[in-house]
Short mmCIF file of C-alpha atoms in Angstrom, two decimals:
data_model
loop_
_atom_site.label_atom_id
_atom_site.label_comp_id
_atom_site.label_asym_id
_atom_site.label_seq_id
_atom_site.Cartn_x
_atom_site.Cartn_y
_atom_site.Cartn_z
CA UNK A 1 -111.43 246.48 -5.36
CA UNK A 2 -110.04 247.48 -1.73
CA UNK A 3 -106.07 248.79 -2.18
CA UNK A 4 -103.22 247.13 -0.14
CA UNK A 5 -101.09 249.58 1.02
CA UNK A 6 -97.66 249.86 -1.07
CA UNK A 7 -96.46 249.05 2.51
CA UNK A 8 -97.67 245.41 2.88
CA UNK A 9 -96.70 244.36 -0.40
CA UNK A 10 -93.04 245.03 -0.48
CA UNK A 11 -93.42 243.28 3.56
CA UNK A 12 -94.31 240.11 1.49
CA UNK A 13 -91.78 239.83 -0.95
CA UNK A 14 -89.17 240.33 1.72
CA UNK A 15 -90.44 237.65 3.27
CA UNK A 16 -90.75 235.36 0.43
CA UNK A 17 -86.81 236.18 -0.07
CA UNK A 18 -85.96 234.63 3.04
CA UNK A 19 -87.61 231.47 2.62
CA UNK A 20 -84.98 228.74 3.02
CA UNK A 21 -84.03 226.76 -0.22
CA UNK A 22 -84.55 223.81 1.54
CA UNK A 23 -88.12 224.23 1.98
CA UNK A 24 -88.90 225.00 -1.60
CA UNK A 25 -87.39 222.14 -2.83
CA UNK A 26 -89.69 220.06 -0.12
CA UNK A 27 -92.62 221.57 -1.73
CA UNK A 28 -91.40 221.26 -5.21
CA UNK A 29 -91.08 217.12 -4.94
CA UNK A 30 -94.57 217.59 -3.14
CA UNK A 31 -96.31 218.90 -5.93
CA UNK A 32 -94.44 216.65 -8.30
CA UNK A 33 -95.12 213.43 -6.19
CA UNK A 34 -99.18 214.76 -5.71
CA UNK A 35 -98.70 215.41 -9.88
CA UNK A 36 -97.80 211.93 -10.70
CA UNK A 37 -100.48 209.94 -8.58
CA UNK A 38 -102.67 212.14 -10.54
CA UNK A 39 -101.41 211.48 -13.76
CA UNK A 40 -100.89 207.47 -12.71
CA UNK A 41 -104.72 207.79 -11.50
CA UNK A 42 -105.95 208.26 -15.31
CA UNK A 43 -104.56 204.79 -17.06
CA UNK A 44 -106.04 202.11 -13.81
CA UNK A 45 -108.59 200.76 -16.26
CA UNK A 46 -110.35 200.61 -13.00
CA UNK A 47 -113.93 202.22 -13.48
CA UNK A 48 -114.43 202.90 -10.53
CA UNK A 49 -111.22 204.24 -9.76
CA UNK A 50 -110.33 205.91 -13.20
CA UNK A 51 -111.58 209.00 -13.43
CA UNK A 52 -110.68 209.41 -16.79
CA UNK A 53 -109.99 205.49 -18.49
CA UNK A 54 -107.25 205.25 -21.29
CA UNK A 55 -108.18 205.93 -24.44
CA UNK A 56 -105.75 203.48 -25.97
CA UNK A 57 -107.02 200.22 -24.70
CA UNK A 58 -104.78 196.88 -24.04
CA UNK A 59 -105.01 194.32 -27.19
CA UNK A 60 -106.66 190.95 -26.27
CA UNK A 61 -104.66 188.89 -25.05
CA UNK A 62 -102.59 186.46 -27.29
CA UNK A 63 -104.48 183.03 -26.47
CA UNK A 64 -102.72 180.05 -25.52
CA UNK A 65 -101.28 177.61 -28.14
CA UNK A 66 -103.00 174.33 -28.26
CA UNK A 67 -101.07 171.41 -29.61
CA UNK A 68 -103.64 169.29 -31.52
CA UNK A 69 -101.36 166.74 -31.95
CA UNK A 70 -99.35 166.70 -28.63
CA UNK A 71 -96.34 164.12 -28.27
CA UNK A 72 -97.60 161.38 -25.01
CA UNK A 73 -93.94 160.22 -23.27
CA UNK A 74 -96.43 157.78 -21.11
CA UNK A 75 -97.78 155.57 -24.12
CA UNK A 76 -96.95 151.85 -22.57
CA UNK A 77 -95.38 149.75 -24.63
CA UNK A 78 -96.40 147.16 -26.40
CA UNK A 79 -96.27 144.01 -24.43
CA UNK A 80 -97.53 141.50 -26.45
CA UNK A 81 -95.14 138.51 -26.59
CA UNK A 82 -93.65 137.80 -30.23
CA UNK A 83 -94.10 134.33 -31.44
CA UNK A 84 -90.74 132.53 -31.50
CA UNK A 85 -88.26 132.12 -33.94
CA UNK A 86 -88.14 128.44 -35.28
CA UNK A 87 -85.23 126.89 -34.78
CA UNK A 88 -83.27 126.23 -37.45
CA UNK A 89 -81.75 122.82 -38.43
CA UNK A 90 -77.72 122.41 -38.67
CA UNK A 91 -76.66 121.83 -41.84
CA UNK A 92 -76.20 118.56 -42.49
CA UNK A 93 -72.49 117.13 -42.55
CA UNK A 94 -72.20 115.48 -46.16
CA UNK A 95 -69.96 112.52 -46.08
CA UNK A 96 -68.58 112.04 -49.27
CA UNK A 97 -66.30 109.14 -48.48
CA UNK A 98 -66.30 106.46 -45.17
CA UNK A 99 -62.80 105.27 -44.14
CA UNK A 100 -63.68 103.29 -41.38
CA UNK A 101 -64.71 100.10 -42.43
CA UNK A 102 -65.05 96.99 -40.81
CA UNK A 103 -65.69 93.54 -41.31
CA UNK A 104 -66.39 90.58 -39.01
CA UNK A 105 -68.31 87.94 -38.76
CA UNK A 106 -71.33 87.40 -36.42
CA UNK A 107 -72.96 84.12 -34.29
CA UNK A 108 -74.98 83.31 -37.83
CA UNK A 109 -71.83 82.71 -39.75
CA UNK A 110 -72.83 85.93 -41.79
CA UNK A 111 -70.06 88.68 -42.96
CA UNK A 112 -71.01 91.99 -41.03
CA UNK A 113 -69.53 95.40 -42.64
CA UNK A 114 -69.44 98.26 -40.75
CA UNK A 115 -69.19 101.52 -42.20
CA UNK A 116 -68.43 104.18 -39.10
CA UNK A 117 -68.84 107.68 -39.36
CA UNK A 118 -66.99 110.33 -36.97
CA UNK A 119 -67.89 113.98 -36.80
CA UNK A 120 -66.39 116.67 -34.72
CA UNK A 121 -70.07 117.75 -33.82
CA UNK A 122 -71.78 114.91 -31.78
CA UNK A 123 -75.14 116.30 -32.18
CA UNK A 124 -75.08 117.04 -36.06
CA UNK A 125 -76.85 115.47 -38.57
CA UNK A 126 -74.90 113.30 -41.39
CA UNK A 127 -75.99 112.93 -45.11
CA UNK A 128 -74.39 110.01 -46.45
CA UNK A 129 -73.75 110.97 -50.14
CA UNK A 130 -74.25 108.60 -53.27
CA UNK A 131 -70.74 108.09 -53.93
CA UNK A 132 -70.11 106.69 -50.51
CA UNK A 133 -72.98 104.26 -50.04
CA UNK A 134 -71.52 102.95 -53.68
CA UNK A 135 -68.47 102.22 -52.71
CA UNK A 136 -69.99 99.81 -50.29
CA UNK A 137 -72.12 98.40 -53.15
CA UNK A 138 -69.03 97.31 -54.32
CA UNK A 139 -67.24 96.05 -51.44
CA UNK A 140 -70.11 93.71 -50.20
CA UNK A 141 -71.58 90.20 -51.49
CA UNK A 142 -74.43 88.58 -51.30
CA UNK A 143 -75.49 87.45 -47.66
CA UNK A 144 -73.48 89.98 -45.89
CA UNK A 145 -74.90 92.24 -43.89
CA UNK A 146 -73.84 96.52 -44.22
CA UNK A 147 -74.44 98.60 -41.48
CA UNK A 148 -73.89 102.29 -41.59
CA UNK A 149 -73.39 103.83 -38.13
CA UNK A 150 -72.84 107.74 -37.49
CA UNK A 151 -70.92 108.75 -33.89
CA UNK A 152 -73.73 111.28 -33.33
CA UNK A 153 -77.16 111.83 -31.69
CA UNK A 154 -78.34 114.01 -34.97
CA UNK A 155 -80.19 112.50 -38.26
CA UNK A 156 -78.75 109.95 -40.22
CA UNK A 157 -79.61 110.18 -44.00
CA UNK A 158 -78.53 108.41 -47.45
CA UNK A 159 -80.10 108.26 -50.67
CA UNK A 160 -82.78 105.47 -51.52
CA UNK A 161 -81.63 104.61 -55.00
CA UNK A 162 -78.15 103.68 -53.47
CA UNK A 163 -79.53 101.78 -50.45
CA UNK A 164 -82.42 99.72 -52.58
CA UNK A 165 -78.54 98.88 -54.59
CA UNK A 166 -76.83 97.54 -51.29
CA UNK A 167 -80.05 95.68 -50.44
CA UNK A 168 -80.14 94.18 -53.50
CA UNK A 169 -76.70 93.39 -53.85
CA UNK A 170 -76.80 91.41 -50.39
CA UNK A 171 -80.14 90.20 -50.14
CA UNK A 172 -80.55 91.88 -46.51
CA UNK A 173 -82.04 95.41 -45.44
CA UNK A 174 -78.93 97.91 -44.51
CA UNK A 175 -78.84 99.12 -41.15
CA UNK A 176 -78.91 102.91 -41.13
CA UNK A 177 -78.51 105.08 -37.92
CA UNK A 178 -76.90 107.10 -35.23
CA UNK A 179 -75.26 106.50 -31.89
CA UNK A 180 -78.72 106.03 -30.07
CA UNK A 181 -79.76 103.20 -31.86
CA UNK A 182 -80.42 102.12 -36.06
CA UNK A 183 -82.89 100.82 -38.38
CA UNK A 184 -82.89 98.36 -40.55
CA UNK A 185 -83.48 99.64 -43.86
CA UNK A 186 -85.30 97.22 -46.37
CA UNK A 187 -86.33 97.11 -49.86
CA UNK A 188 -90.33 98.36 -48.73
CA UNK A 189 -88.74 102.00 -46.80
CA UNK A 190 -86.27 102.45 -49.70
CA UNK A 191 -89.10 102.59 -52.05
CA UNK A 192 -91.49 104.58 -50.43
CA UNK A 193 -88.45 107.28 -50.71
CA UNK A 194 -89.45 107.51 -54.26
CA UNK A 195 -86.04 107.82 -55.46
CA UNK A 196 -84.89 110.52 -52.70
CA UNK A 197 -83.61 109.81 -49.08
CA UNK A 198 -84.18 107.51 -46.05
CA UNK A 199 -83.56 109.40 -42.85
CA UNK A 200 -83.46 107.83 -39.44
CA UNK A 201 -83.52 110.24 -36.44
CA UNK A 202 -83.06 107.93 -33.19
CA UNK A 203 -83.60 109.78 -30.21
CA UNK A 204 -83.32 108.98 -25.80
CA UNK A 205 -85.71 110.31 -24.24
CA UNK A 206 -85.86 112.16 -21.32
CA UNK A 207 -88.16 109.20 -19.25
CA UNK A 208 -85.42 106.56 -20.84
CA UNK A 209 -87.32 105.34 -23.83
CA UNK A 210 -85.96 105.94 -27.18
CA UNK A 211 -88.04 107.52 -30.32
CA UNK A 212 -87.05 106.55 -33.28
CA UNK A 213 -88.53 108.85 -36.14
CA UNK A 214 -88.26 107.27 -39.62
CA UNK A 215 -88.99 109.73 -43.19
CA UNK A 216 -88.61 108.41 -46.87
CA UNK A 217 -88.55 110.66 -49.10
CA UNK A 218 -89.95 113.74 -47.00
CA UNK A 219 -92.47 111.91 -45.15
CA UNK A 220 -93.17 109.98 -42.02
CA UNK A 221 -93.17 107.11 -42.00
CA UNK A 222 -95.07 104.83 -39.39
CA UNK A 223 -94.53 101.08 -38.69
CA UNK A 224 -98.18 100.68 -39.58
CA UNK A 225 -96.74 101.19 -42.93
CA UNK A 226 -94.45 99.34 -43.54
CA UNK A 227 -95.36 94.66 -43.90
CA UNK A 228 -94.01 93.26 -40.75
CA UNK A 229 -93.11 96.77 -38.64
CA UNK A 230 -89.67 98.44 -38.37
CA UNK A 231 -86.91 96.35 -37.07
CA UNK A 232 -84.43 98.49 -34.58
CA UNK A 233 -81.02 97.93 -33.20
CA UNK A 234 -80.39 99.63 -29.70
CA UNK A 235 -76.78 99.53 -28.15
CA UNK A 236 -77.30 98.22 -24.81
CA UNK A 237 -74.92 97.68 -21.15
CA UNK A 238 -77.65 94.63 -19.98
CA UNK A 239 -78.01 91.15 -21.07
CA UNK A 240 -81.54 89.64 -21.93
CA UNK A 241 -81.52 87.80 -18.59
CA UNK A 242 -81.88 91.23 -17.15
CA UNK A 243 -84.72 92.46 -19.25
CA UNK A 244 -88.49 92.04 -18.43
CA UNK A 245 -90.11 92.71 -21.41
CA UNK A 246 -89.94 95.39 -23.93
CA UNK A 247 -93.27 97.73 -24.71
CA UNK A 248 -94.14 100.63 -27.28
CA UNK A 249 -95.46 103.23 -25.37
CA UNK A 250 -98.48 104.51 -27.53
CA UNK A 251 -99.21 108.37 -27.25
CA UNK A 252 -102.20 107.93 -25.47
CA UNK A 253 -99.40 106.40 -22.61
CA UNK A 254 -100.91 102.58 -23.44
CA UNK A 255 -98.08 100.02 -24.29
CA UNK A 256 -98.23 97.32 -26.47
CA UNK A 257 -95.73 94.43 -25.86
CA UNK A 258 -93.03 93.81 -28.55
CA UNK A 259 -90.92 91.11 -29.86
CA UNK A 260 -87.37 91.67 -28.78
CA UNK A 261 -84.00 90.12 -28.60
CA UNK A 262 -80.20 90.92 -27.49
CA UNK A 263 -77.20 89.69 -29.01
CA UNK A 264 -73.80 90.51 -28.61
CA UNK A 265 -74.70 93.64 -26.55
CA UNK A 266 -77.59 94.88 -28.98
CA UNK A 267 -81.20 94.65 -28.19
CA UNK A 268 -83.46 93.93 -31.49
CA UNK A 269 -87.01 95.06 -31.96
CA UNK A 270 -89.43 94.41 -34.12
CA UNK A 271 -91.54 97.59 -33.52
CA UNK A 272 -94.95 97.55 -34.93
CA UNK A 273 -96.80 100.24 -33.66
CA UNK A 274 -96.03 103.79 -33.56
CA UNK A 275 -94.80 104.92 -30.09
CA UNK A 276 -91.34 105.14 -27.92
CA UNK A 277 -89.46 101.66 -27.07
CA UNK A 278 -89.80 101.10 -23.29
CA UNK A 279 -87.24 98.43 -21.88
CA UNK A 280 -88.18 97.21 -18.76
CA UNK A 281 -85.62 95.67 -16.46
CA UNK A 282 -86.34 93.02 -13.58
#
């Protein structure tokens, strides 16, 4: 090994000495900055890169949650139409007593008594009770002729036992129905109630004929049913001189020609097939 002068050396710390602070510090953050890319070189992961990878490796990654029974917002809803709700009936106004009774006498010489029933409802159906269709057992005599009349457009009702009484008691069928039009009730309808109700359920019809649905006891009744047809009494503004000819019109729209009559402002029919009563004018 060569010597170095004594000379030279204490040249180089002198000079070391007067090194400004400045610089040192420069190299200092230098080596530090060169230090950390080193040390940030080591944990890339890279393996090309890394010279040295880390020896603590990431965990696996948490894997995404899967909903196996996820909640659909765009389910369409169900658009099938809902049957209808049936309509449901009025109750029936029950008419315990009848105030309005009139008598008169008609072209035959033959008492008429008119029972007249007023609701508040127009369109509600009336039940004429037992006690009230026996009063008018005892009021009328034999030959007179009872007719029971309801100021409404709804059903007309009254019990068969009490009716088959008044039709006895007179000898003539009772005349049972609403402001549309009545029929006459005789002793063959007020037995095929079997004890329960007649009900009469006139109705105008949109095309101007009139329906006029007839149950004893529950159950339709049809004037194929009943010996000689169901006689009706329709209010009417014309006189017969006016009329044409009157015709049930048959469901299959065929009309059959019926025996008809107006008196005093009332047109009688003897309907004897089932259909609508057509009255046509001249």
């Amino acid at each position: 090994m060569k010597k170095q002068p004594i000379t030279k050396l204490v040249a180089l710390a002198l000079a070391l000495t007067m090194l400004p602070a400045t610089a040192l510090a420069v190299a200092a953050d230098t080596n530090a900055a060169q230090g950390d890319s080193v040390n940030n070189a080591y944990y890339t992961n890279d393996p090309d890169t890394d010279p040295d990878p880390d020896p603590t490796p990431d965990p696996d990654p948490v894997p995404p949650i899967v909903d196996d029974d996820p909640i659909v917002d765009d389910v369409p809803a169900d658009t099938t139409p809902s049957t209808p709700a049936k309509p449901v009936e009025p109750d029936a106004v029950v008419v315990e007593t009848i105030d309005n009774v009139k008598t008169e006498t008609n072209e035959n010489g033959q008492t008429v008594v008119t029972a007249t029933i007023q609701v508040e409802d127009s369109t509600a159906p009336v039940a004429v009770s037992e006690a009230a269709v026996e009063a008018l057992v005892g009021q009328a005599k034999e030959g007179d002729v009872v007719a029971i009349v309801a100021e409404t457009t709804g059903a007309v009702s009254a019990p068969a036992a009490q009716l088959a009484k008044l039709i006895e008691t007179t000898g003539n069928p009772v005349s049972l129905g609403n402001s549309v039009a009545a029929v006459a009730v005789n002793a063959t309808l007020a037995e095929l109630a079997g004890g329960a109700e007649v009900k009469v359920e006139p109705v105008k019809n949109e095309d101007g004929t009139i329906s006029v649905p007839v149950t004893a006891g529950g159950k339709v009744i049809a004037p194929e049913d009943v010996p000689g047809g169901i006689d009706v009494e329709v209010p009417v503004q014309y006189t017969a001189g006016e009329v044409g000819g009157v015709n049930a019109v048959k469901a299959d729209s065929t009309e059959v020609e019926l025996t008809w009559s107006i008196t005093l402002g009332k047109l009688q029919v003897n309907l004897t097939v089932t259909g609508s009563i057509k009255v046509v004018l001249n």
